[in-house]
Short mmCIF file of C-alpha atoms in Angstrom, two decimals:
data_model
loop_
_atom_site.label_atom_id
_atom_site.label_comp_id
_atom_site.label_asym_id
_atom_site.label_seq_id
_atom_site.Cartn_x
_atom_site.Cartn_y
_atom_site.Cartn_z
CA GLU A 715 0.00 0.00 0.00
CA LEU A 716 1.34 3.39 -0.99
CA LYS A 717 1.88 5.73 1.94
CA VAL A 718 3.09 9.31 1.80
CA GLU A 719 4.68 11.18 4.68
CA GLN A 720 5.60 14.83 4.87
CA ASN A 721 7.77 16.68 7.30
CA PRO A 722 7.64 18.95 9.01
CA LEU A 723 3.88 19.15 9.55
CA PHE A 724 4.12 22.68 10.87
CA LEU A 725 6.67 25.27 9.86
CA SER A 726 6.96 28.83 11.05
CA MET A 727 9.60 30.91 9.43
CA GLN A 728 10.67 34.48 8.89
CA GLU A 729 10.46 36.35 5.66
CA GLY A 730 13.64 36.18 3.67
CA LYS A 731 14.71 32.77 4.98
CA ASN A 732 15.09 29.53 3.05
CA TYR A 733 13.56 26.21 4.00
CA THR A 734 12.71 22.77 2.63
CA ILE A 735 9.67 20.54 3.00
CA TYR A 736 10.26 16.81 2.58
CA CYS A 737 7.95 14.20 1.12
CA ASN A 738 8.71 10.49 1.43
CA TYR A 739 6.67 7.76 -0.16
CA SER A 740 6.71 4.09 0.63
CA THR A 741 6.54 2.22 -2.66
CA THR A 742 7.22 2.82 -6.30
CA SER A 743 5.32 5.79 -7.64
CA ASP A 744 5.20 7.01 -11.21
CA ARG A 745 4.34 10.61 -10.44
CA LEU A 746 4.60 13.13 -7.64
CA TYR A 747 2.52 16.28 -7.23
CA TRP A 748 2.78 19.34 -5.04
CA TYR A 749 -0.33 21.32 -4.17
CA ARG A 750 -0.98 24.50 -2.24
CA GLN A 751 -4.12 25.01 -0.19
CA ASP A 752 -5.23 28.27 1.39
CA PRO A 753 -7.65 28.13 4.35
CA GLY A 754 -11.14 27.15 3.24
CA LYS A 755 -10.06 26.82 -0.38
CA SER A 756 -9.41 23.99 -2.79
CA LEU A 757 -6.09 22.61 -3.98
CA GLU A 758 -3.95 24.59 -6.38
CA SER A 759 -1.53 22.57 -8.46
CA LEU A 760 2.09 23.73 -8.12
CA PHE A 761 4.26 21.04 -9.70
CA VAL A 762 4.03 17.67 -11.39
CA LEU A 763 7.20 15.57 -11.27
CA LEU A 764 7.32 12.53 -13.49
CA SER A 765 10.90 11.26 -13.63
CA ASN A 766 13.95 10.72 -11.49
CA GLY A 767 16.00 13.87 -11.13
CA ALA A 768 13.15 16.12 -12.25
CA VAL A 769 13.47 19.67 -10.98
CA LYS A 770 10.88 22.38 -11.51
CA GLN A 771 10.88 25.98 -10.35
CA GLU A 772 8.21 28.62 -10.15
CA GLY A 773 9.12 31.88 -8.49
CA ARG A 774 10.45 31.22 -4.99
CA LEU A 775 9.43 27.56 -5.03
CA MET A 776 11.47 24.70 -6.42
CA ALA A 777 10.52 21.03 -6.38
CA SER A 778 12.68 18.00 -7.04
CA LEU A 779 12.21 14.26 -7.24
CA ASP A 780 14.55 11.39 -6.39
CA THR A 781 12.74 8.18 -7.25
CA LYS A 782 15.54 5.98 -5.96
CA ALA A 783 15.29 7.53 -2.49
CA ARG A 784 11.50 7.85 -2.88
CA LEU A 785 11.85 11.45 -1.84
CA SER A 786 10.59 14.75 -3.15
CA THR A 787 11.49 18.15 -1.76
CA LEU A 788 9.84 21.55 -1.98
CA HIS A 789 12.38 24.31 -1.42
CA ILE A 790 11.34 27.83 -0.52
CA THR A 791 13.80 30.59 -1.25
CA ALA A 792 13.67 33.99 0.46
CA ALA A 793 10.18 33.37 1.80
CA VAL A 794 7.50 36.05 1.61
CA HIS A 795 4.26 36.29 3.58
CA ASP A 796 2.14 35.42 0.52
CA LEU A 797 3.55 31.91 0.58
CA SER A 798 1.81 31.14 3.88
CA ALA A 799 -0.48 28.17 3.18
CA THR A 800 -0.70 24.41 3.62
CA TYR A 801 1.38 22.43 1.14
CA PHE A 802 0.52 18.87 0.19
CA CYS A 803 2.50 16.35 -1.76
CA ALA A 804 0.71 13.46 -3.41
CA ALA A 805 2.10 10.34 -5.04
CA GLY A 806 0.44 8.11 -7.58
CA ARG A 807 0.87 4.56 -8.69
CA GLY A 808 -1.18 2.72 -11.21
CA ALA A 809 -3.87 4.23 -13.31
CA GLN A 810 -5.86 6.47 -11.10
CA LYS A 811 -5.01 6.76 -7.43
CA LEU A 812 -3.38 9.74 -5.75
CA VAL A 813 -2.36 9.37 -2.11
CA PHE A 814 -1.75 12.57 -0.18
CA GLY A 815 0.72 13.36 2.54
CA GLN A 816 -0.52 14.90 5.79
CA GLY A 817 0.24 18.43 4.64
CA THR A 818 2.71 21.03 5.91
CA ARG A 819 1.19 24.14 7.39
CA LEU A 820 3.59 26.96 6.55
CA THR A 821 3.42 30.31 8.32
CA ILE A 822 5.73 33.08 7.21
CA ASN A 823 6.14 35.92 9.64
CA PRO A 824 7.22 39.45 8.71
CA ASP B 852 -11.99 30.06 -16.68
CA ALA B 853 -12.96 27.37 -14.23
CA MET B 854 -12.41 23.90 -15.70
CA VAL B 855 -13.73 21.80 -12.82
CA ILE B 856 -16.84 23.30 -11.32
CA GLN B 857 -18.48 22.17 -8.12
CA ASN B 858 -21.92 23.15 -6.94
CA PRO B 859 -22.87 24.35 -4.51
CA ARG B 860 -19.84 25.91 -2.85
CA TYR B 861 -21.51 25.66 0.54
CA GLN B 862 -24.20 23.17 1.52
CA VAL B 863 -26.02 22.91 4.82
CA THR B 864 -28.08 19.78 5.32
CA GLN B 865 -29.99 18.25 8.16
CA PHE B 866 -28.84 15.15 9.95
CA GLY B 867 -30.15 12.17 8.01
CA LYS B 868 -31.45 14.15 5.05
CA PRO B 869 -30.07 12.97 1.70
CA VAL B 870 -27.87 15.46 -0.09
CA THR B 871 -26.26 15.54 -3.54
CA LEU B 872 -23.13 17.41 -4.53
CA SER B 873 -22.33 17.99 -8.17
CA CYS B 874 -19.19 18.33 -10.25
CA SER B 875 -18.84 19.25 -13.89
CA GLN B 876 -15.77 19.54 -16.08
CA THR B 877 -14.93 21.14 -19.40
CA LEU B 878 -11.64 19.28 -19.87
CA ASN B 879 -13.11 16.10 -21.38
CA HIS B 880 -11.05 14.09 -18.91
CA ASN B 881 -11.96 10.43 -18.60
CA VAL B 882 -11.18 10.06 -14.89
CA MET B 883 -13.13 11.82 -12.16
CA TYR B 884 -12.48 11.56 -8.44
CA TRP B 885 -14.26 12.46 -5.23
CA TYR B 886 -12.17 13.29 -2.18
CA GLN B 887 -13.28 14.06 1.35
CA GLN B 888 -11.19 16.49 3.36
CA LYS B 889 -11.92 17.06 7.03
CA SER B 890 -10.53 20.02 8.91
CA SER B 891 -6.72 20.05 9.11
CA GLN B 892 -6.47 16.67 7.40
CA ALA B 893 -5.27 15.48 4.01
CA PRO B 894 -7.78 14.76 1.25
CA LYS B 895 -9.02 11.17 1.35
CA LEU B 896 -10.14 9.43 -1.82
CA LEU B 897 -13.71 8.14 -1.64
CA PHE B 898 -14.04 6.73 -5.17
CA HIS B 899 -13.27 7.44 -8.78
CA TYR B 900 -14.61 6.78 -12.23
CA TYR B 901 -12.44 5.57 -15.07
CA ASP B 902 -14.77 6.42 -17.93
CA LYS B 903 -17.97 4.74 -16.76
CA ASP B 904 -16.24 2.21 -14.53
CA PHE B 905 -16.87 2.95 -10.88
CA ASN B 906 -14.05 2.24 -8.39
CA ASN B 907 -14.89 2.38 -4.72
CA GLU B 908 -12.23 2.64 -2.03
CA ALA B 909 -12.42 -0.23 0.43
CA ASP B 910 -13.01 2.02 3.43
CA THR B 911 -15.61 4.31 1.87
CA PRO B 912 -18.85 3.97 3.85
CA ASP B 913 -21.94 2.66 2.07
CA ASN B 914 -23.59 5.97 2.95
CA PHE B 915 -21.65 7.52 0.07
CA GLN B 916 -22.68 6.81 -3.51
CA SER B 917 -21.75 8.32 -6.83
CA ARG B 918 -23.19 8.69 -10.30
CA ARG B 919 -21.59 9.69 -13.57
CA PRO B 920 -24.29 10.11 -16.20
CA ASN B 921 -21.85 11.36 -18.85
CA THR B 922 -18.22 12.42 -19.27
CA SER B 923 -18.81 15.94 -18.02
CA PHE B 924 -20.79 15.36 -14.84
CA CYS B 925 -20.29 13.42 -11.65
CA PHE B 926 -22.44 13.44 -8.52
CA LEU B 927 -21.76 12.54 -4.92
CA ASP B 928 -24.82 11.32 -3.02
CA ILE B 929 -24.79 11.09 0.76
CA ARG B 930 -27.80 9.02 1.68
CA SER B 931 -28.02 9.80 5.39
CA PRO B 932 -25.53 12.46 6.41
CA GLY B 933 -24.17 12.28 9.91
CA LEU B 934 -22.31 14.90 11.89
CA GLY B 935 -19.08 13.11 11.05
CA ASP B 936 -19.66 13.69 7.34
CA ALA B 937 -19.17 17.43 7.67
CA ALA B 938 -16.15 18.19 5.50
CA MET B 939 -14.91 19.78 2.32
CA TYR B 940 -15.68 17.57 -0.67
CA LEU B 941 -13.30 17.92 -3.58
CA CYS B 942 -13.87 16.77 -7.12
CA ALA B 943 -10.89 16.25 -9.41
CA THR B 944 -10.30 15.12 -12.97
CA SER B 945 -7.43 13.71 -14.96
CA ARG B 946 -6.82 12.03 -18.29
CA THR B 947 -5.44 8.56 -18.75
CA ALA B 948 -4.61 7.31 -22.20
CA ALA B 949 -5.15 3.71 -21.24
CA ARG B 950 -5.87 1.74 -18.09
CA GLY B 951 -2.57 1.36 -16.26
CA ALA B 952 -0.96 4.24 -18.12
CA MET B 953 0.43 7.27 -16.42
CA ASN B 954 -2.02 10.00 -15.57
CA THR B 955 -1.73 13.59 -16.48
CA GLU B 956 -2.03 16.24 -13.84
CA ALA B 957 -5.13 16.12 -11.63
CA PHE B 958 -7.23 19.28 -11.63
CA PHE B 959 -9.35 20.08 -8.60
CA GLY B 960 -12.60 21.97 -8.35
CA GLN B 961 -13.17 24.66 -5.75
CA GLY B 962 -14.80 22.22 -3.37
CA THR B 963 -18.14 22.04 -1.59
CA ARG B 964 -18.10 22.66 2.13
CA LEU B 965 -20.78 20.49 3.73
CA THR B 966 -22.24 21.34 7.11
CA VAL B 967 -24.56 18.89 8.86
CA VAL B 968 -26.94 20.30 11.47
#
């Protein structure tokens, strides 16, 4: 059974600092997604990672995938308040299923 | 332009009174999912359709049913809502070229927040 674990679950950081959120998954997965969720809102797709060594960047966020280690990271560079949200990773195996991590609640303080 | 549309955005229902949530998509995706997300928890898959084939998760209660009358629409029926069913319900879609093939990105609707009183 595919299981996905994120850490940390809560992260409070100052503006301008860098940090990384980790996502481990338990069995072979053929795709890894990162989503952002604001309070009371739905999931916004950030990145889709499909192959070993994939790296994608959008603004201050960069995601990478190491399929051998079964690890994906979401790196935040020079954080700004607008990035405060809950971030989920999700892994998929087989045709249709996506299994989500627990989420990382990120708070960025001025 | 919204590609996965859920209605209503907010639904209040009485304990035990059947309720239906709807989802429509303009992407022509062949896979549609329903997720339940309770407060401060991760989304949990309830079931999904691959074309017309219904796939129920093993731990989805019988109280939850779904219908997909055509490619564009999918409904979530809660036959007898309990207080524990209060949650955000998320519909998502994706496209799979063939069963077992790799999915494209999954697109989520805005969600329906269900309150049970």
